[in-house]
Coordinates of C-alpha atoms and ligand atoms in Angstrom, one line a residue:
M1 CA 107.0 33.0 111.2
I2 CA 109.5 34.3 113.8
E3 CA 110.3 32.1 116.8
F4 CA 112.4 33.1 119.8
K5 CA 113.4 29.9 121.7
D6 CA 115.0 30.4 125.1
L7 CA 116.7 33.3 123.6
S8 CA 119.1 35.4 125.7
L9 CA 121.6 38.1 124.8
V10 CA 124.4 39.2 127.0
Y11 CA 126.2 42.4 125.8
P12 CA 130.1 42.3 125.8
N13 CA 130.0 44.5 128.9
G14 CA 128.1 41.8 130.7
H15 CA 124.7 43.5 130.6
Q16 CA 121.9 41.1 129.9
G17 CA 119.7 42.6 127.2
L18 CA 117.4 39.6 126.7
K19 CA 116.6 36.9 129.3
D20 CA 115.2 33.6 128.2
V21 CA 112.6 35.0 125.7
N22 CA 110.1 32.6 124.2
V23 CA 107.9 34.2 121.6
K24 CA 106.3 33.1 118.4
I25 CA 105.1 35.7 115.9
N26 CA 102.8 34.4 113.2
D27 CA 102.6 35.6 109.6
G28 CA 100.6 38.8 109.2
E29 CA 100.5 39.8 112.8
F30 CA 100.8 43.4 113.9
V31 CA 102.8 43.2 117.2
V32 CA 103.7 46.1 119.4
I33 CA 106.5 45.8 122.0
V34 CA 106.1 48.1 125.0
G35 CA 108.3 48.8 128.0
L36 CA 110.3 51.4 129.8
S37 CA 113.5 52.8 128.5
G38 CA 116.2 50.0 128.8
A39 CA 113.6 47.2 129.0
G40 CA 115.1 45.5 125.9
K41 CA 112.7 46.5 123.1
S42 CA 115.4 47.6 120.7
T43 CA 117.5 44.5 121.6
F44 CA 114.5 42.3 120.8
I45 CA 113.8 44.0 117.5
R46 CA 117.4 44.3 116.4
S47 CA 118.0 40.6 117.1
I48 CA 115.5 39.7 114.3
N49 CA 117.7 41.3 111.6
R50 CA 120.9 40.5 113.4
L51 CA 121.9 44.0 114.1
V52 CA 122.7 42.5 117.5
T53 CA 123.5 38.8 118.0
P54 CA 121.9 36.8 120.8
T55 CA 124.3 34.7 122.8
E56 CA 122.1 31.8 123.7
G57 CA 119.0 29.9 122.4
E58 CA 117.6 30.0 118.9
L59 CA 116.0 32.6 116.8
K60 CA 114.1 31.2 113.8
V61 CA 112.9 33.2 110.8
D62 CA 110.8 31.0 108.5
D63 CA 112.2 27.9 110.3
D64 CA 115.8 28.8 109.8
N65 CA 118.0 29.6 112.8
I66 CA 119.4 33.1 111.9
L67 CA 122.0 32.9 114.6
D68 CA 124.1 30.7 112.3
Y69 CA 124.0 33.3 109.4
K70 CA 127.2 34.7 107.9
S71 CA 127.5 37.4 105.3
R72 CA 125.3 36.0 102.5
G73 CA 122.6 34.8 104.9
L74 CA 122.6 38.1 106.6
R75 CA 122.2 40.0 103.3
D76 CA 119.3 37.9 102.4
L77 CA 117.8 38.2 105.8
R78 CA 118.0 42.0 105.7
T79 CA 116.3 42.0 102.3
K80 CA 113.5 39.9 103.7
V81 CA 113.2 42.0 106.9
G82 CA 112.8 45.7 106.4
M83 CA 113.5 48.3 109.1
I84 CA 112.2 51.7 110.1
F85 CA 114.1 53.8 112.5
Q86 CA 113.2 56.6 114.9
S87 CA 115.6 58.9 113.1
Y88 CA 114.3 57.9 109.6
N89 CA 117.9 57.1 108.3
L90 CA 117.4 58.8 105.0
V91 CA 120.4 60.1 102.9
K92 CA 119.8 63.7 103.7
R93 CA 121.3 65.2 100.5
N94 CA 119.5 62.8 98.2
N95 CA 116.1 63.4 96.9
V96 CA 113.1 61.4 98.0
F97 CA 113.0 59.2 94.9
K98 CA 116.6 58.2 95.2
N99 CA 116.1 57.4 98.9
V100 CA 113.0 55.2 98.1
L101 CA 114.8 53.4 95.3
A102 CA 117.5 52.5 97.8
G103 CA 114.9 50.0 99.0
R104 CA 115.7 47.9 95.9
L105 CA 119.4 47.6 96.6
G106 CA 119.1 44.2 98.3
H107 CA 117.4 42.9 95.1
T108 CA 119.7 44.3 92.4
G109 CA 123.1 42.9 91.7
T110 CA 126.3 44.7 92.8
F111 CA 127.0 46.1 89.4
R112 CA 123.6 47.7 89.0
S113 CA 123.5 49.0 92.6
V114 CA 127.0 50.6 92.3
F115 CA 125.9 52.6 89.3
N116 CA 122.3 53.2 90.6
L117 CA 120.9 51.4 87.6
F118 CA 117.3 50.7 88.5
S119 CA 114.8 49.1 86.2
Q120 CA 111.6 50.7 85.1
D121 CA 109.8 48.2 87.4
D122 CA 111.9 49.3 90.3
K123 CA 111.1 53.0 89.5
A124 CA 107.4 52.3 89.1
L125 CA 107.3 50.4 92.4
A126 CA 109.1 53.3 94.2
Y127 CA 106.6 55.8 92.8
E128 CA 103.7 53.6 93.8
S129 CA 105.1 53.3 97.3
L130 CA 105.3 57.1 97.6
Q131 CA 101.7 57.4 96.5
R132 CA 100.6 54.9 99.1
V133 CA 101.9 57.0 101.9
N134 CA 100.7 60.2 100.1
I135 CA 104.1 61.8 99.7
D136 CA 104.5 61.5 95.9
D137 CA 104.3 65.3 95.5
K138 CA 107.7 65.5 97.3
I139 CA 109.4 63.1 94.9
Y140 CA 112.2 65.5 93.9
S141 CA 112.6 67.3 97.2
R142 CA 115.8 66.8 99.1
A143 CA 115.2 64.5 102.1
D144 CA 116.5 67.1 104.6
Q145 CA 113.9 69.6 103.4
L146 CA 111.0 67.5 104.7
S147 CA 109.3 67.6 108.1
G148 CA 109.9 64.6 110.5
G149 CA 106.5 63.1 109.6
Q150 CA 107.2 63.4 105.9
Q151 CA 110.6 61.9 106.3
Q152 CA 109.1 58.9 108.2
R153 CA 106.6 58.4 105.4
V154 CA 109.5 58.4 102.9
S155 CA 111.2 55.7 105.0
I156 CA 107.9 53.7 105.0
A157 CA 107.9 54.1 101.2
R158 CA 111.5 52.9 101.1
V159 CA 110.6 49.8 103.1
L160 CA 107.6 49.1 100.9
T161 CA 109.9 49.3 97.8
Q162 CA 112.0 46.7 99.4
K163 CA 109.0 44.3 99.3
P164 CA 109.9 42.7 102.7
K165 CA 108.1 39.9 104.3
Y166 CA 108.6 41.5 107.7
I167 CA 108.8 45.1 108.9
L168 CA 110.5 46.1 112.1
A169 CA 110.0 49.6 113.4
D170 CA 112.0 50.8 116.3
E171 CA 110.2 53.7 118.0
P172 CA 109.0 55.1 114.6
V173 CA 107.0 57.9 116.1
A174 CA 109.2 58.9 119.1
S175 CA 110.3 62.1 117.4
L176 CA 106.9 63.1 116.1
D177 CA 104.0 65.1 117.6
P178 CA 100.8 63.2 118.5
P179 CA 98.7 63.8 115.3
T180 CA 101.7 63.0 113.1
S181 CA 102.4 59.9 115.2
H182 CA 98.9 58.6 114.6
Q183 CA 99.2 59.3 110.9
V184 CA 102.4 57.2 110.7
M185 CA 101.0 54.4 112.8
T186 CA 97.9 54.4 110.6
Y187 CA 100.0 53.9 107.5
L188 CA 101.9 51.1 109.1
R189 CA 98.7 49.4 110.2
K190 CA 97.2 49.8 106.7
I191 CA 100.2 48.3 105.0
N192 CA 100.1 45.4 107.4
K193 CA 96.5 44.7 106.6
E194 CA 96.6 45.3 102.9
D195 CA 99.9 43.5 102.1
G196 CA 99.9 41.0 105.0
I197 CA 103.4 42.0 106.0
T198 CA 104.2 40.9 109.5
T199 CA 104.9 44.1 111.5
I200 CA 106.7 44.5 114.8
V201 CA 106.8 48.0 116.3
N202 CA 108.5 49.3 119.5
L203 CA 106.6 52.0 121.4
H204 CA 107.1 53.5 124.8
F205 CA 103.4 53.9 125.6
I206 CA 100.8 51.2 126.0
D207 CA 97.9 53.5 125.1
M208 CA 99.1 54.0 121.5
A209 CA 100.0 50.3 121.3
M210 CA 96.4 49.4 122.3
E211 CA 95.0 51.5 119.4
Y212 CA 97.0 49.7 116.7
A213 CA 98.2 46.3 117.8
D214 CA 96.7 42.9 117.4
R215 CA 99.0 41.7 120.1
I216 CA 101.1 43.3 122.7
I217 CA 104.4 42.1 124.2
G218 CA 105.4 43.9 127.4
M219 CA 109.1 43.8 128.3
R220 CA 110.9 44.6 131.6
S221 CA 114.6 44.2 132.3
G222 CA 115.1 42.0 129.2
E223 CA 112.2 39.7 130.0
V224 CA 108.8 39.3 128.4
V225 CA 106.3 40.0 131.2
F226 CA 103.2 40.1 129.1
D227 CA 102.3 38.6 125.8
G228 CA 98.7 38.6 124.6
P229 CA 96.0 40.2 122.6
V230 CA 95.0 43.8 123.3
S231 CA 91.7 42.5 124.9
E232 CA 93.7 40.8 127.6
V233 CA 95.6 43.9 128.8
T234 CA 94.5 44.9 132.3
E235 CA 95.7 47.3 135.0
E236 CA 97.9 44.5 136.3
T237 CA 99.6 44.2 132.9
F238 CA 100.4 47.9 133.1
E239 CA 101.9 47.4 136.6
E240 CA 104.0 44.4 135.4
I241 CA 105.4 46.4 132.5
Y242 CA 105.9 49.8 134.1
G243 CA 106.3 48.8 137.8
R244 CA 103.6 51.2 138.9
S245 CA 99.8 51.3 138.8
I246 CA 97.9 53.0 136.0
R247 CA 96.1 55.1 138.7
E248 CA 99.4 56.6 139.9
D249 CA 100.2 57.4 136.3
D250 CA 96.8 59.1 135.8
L251 CA 97.4 61.2 138.9
R252 CA 100.9 62.1 137.7
G253 CA 99.6 62.9 134.2
G254 CA 96.9 65.2 135.6
A255 CA 99.4 67.1 137.7
E256 CA 101.6 67.7 134.7
E257 CA 98.7 69.0 132.7
D258 CA 97.9 71.5 135.5
G259 CA 101.5 72.6 135.5
E260 CA 101.4 73.3 131.8
Q261 CA 98.3 75.3 132.1
N262 CA 99.9 77.5 134.8
E263 CA 102.9 78.3 132.6
Ligands
LIG1 N1 125.7 47.7 122.9 C1 125.3 47.6 124.1 N2 126.2 47.3 125.1 C2 125.9 47.2 126.4 N3 124.6 47.3 126.8 C3 123.7 47.7 126.0 C4 124.0 47.8 124.6 N4 122.8 48.1 123.9 C5 121.9 48.2 124.9 N5 122.4 47.9 126.1 C6 121.6 47.8 127.4 O1 120.7 46.8 127.3 C7 119.4 47.2 127.9 C8 118.3 47.2 126.9 O2 118.6 48.2 125.9 P1 117.6 48.4 124.7 O3 118.2 49.5 123.9 O4 117.1 47.2 124.1 O5 116.3 49.1 125.5 P2 115.0 49.8 125.0 O6 113.9 49.1 125.6 O7 115.0 49.8 123.5 O8 115.1 51.2 125.6 P3 114.7 52.7 124.9 O9 113.2 52.7 125.2 O10 115.4 53.6 125.7 O11 115.0 52.7 123.5 C9 119.7 48.6 128.4 O12 120.0 48.5 129.8 C10 120.9 49.1 127.7 O13 121.7 50.0 128.4
LIG2 MG1 115.1 51.3 122.1

């Protein structure tokens, strides 16, 4: 379980990234965080693996306050909490297999990891993870020779190979076209259901969030302005999160579509 207790984060320049956040995320949940650019979605997610450090309150992962963690604690935390990024974060010149095996690094000792000595079990797990996201045919391709959607699937395979208890995904589909975005979200959802890995995903748009999430957390200016199941999301929720009504948005969307047709 992950628990934010009166959690705030003030960046060194004085900007408040999180304001008094109280959220409990239960094991196995698929939670999507939505909000405008600058709302604090990345700050929320990055707090959980301590890529950023909240300045007040408590943040508990499995009943342990991770704000106290130093090097060893942080290393273990980041082995338990896997991360998927918008920009995939693959080693471009390495092949797919090597990239996916990197998911084991937190589990192997320093000596083995320095020399890239992976066990047969590690290799089997890496291959199986590639199969699960249907990209095993690219195993010996260089990462930079893959499309964005393929690279994101490799990064999902890497995180699976890590065997995390939690997966964080910060805008995993922001660089992908709509069908590819849906494919990636479908894999994340499938893994969440099959393996019971608690998954927290940041997305800009509530419509995609509604399709995949069990629960939605809406953020605005560093604060949680909505937290509930998809079934409780209403027009008012949309207004709270985005500061405008869904009808205005519909009208604006319609105008843009007309514009495109005229081009
Ligand atoms: N390292 C930093 N130093 C100072 N301010 C920061 C830092 N990182 C983020 N911020 C500010 O904190 C606020 C929240 O940023 P955050 O990246 O969490 O937003 P976000 O919801 O993820 O936005 P986006 O959708 O654009 O990714 C923003 O106003 C941002 O400018
Ligand atoms: Mg962000």
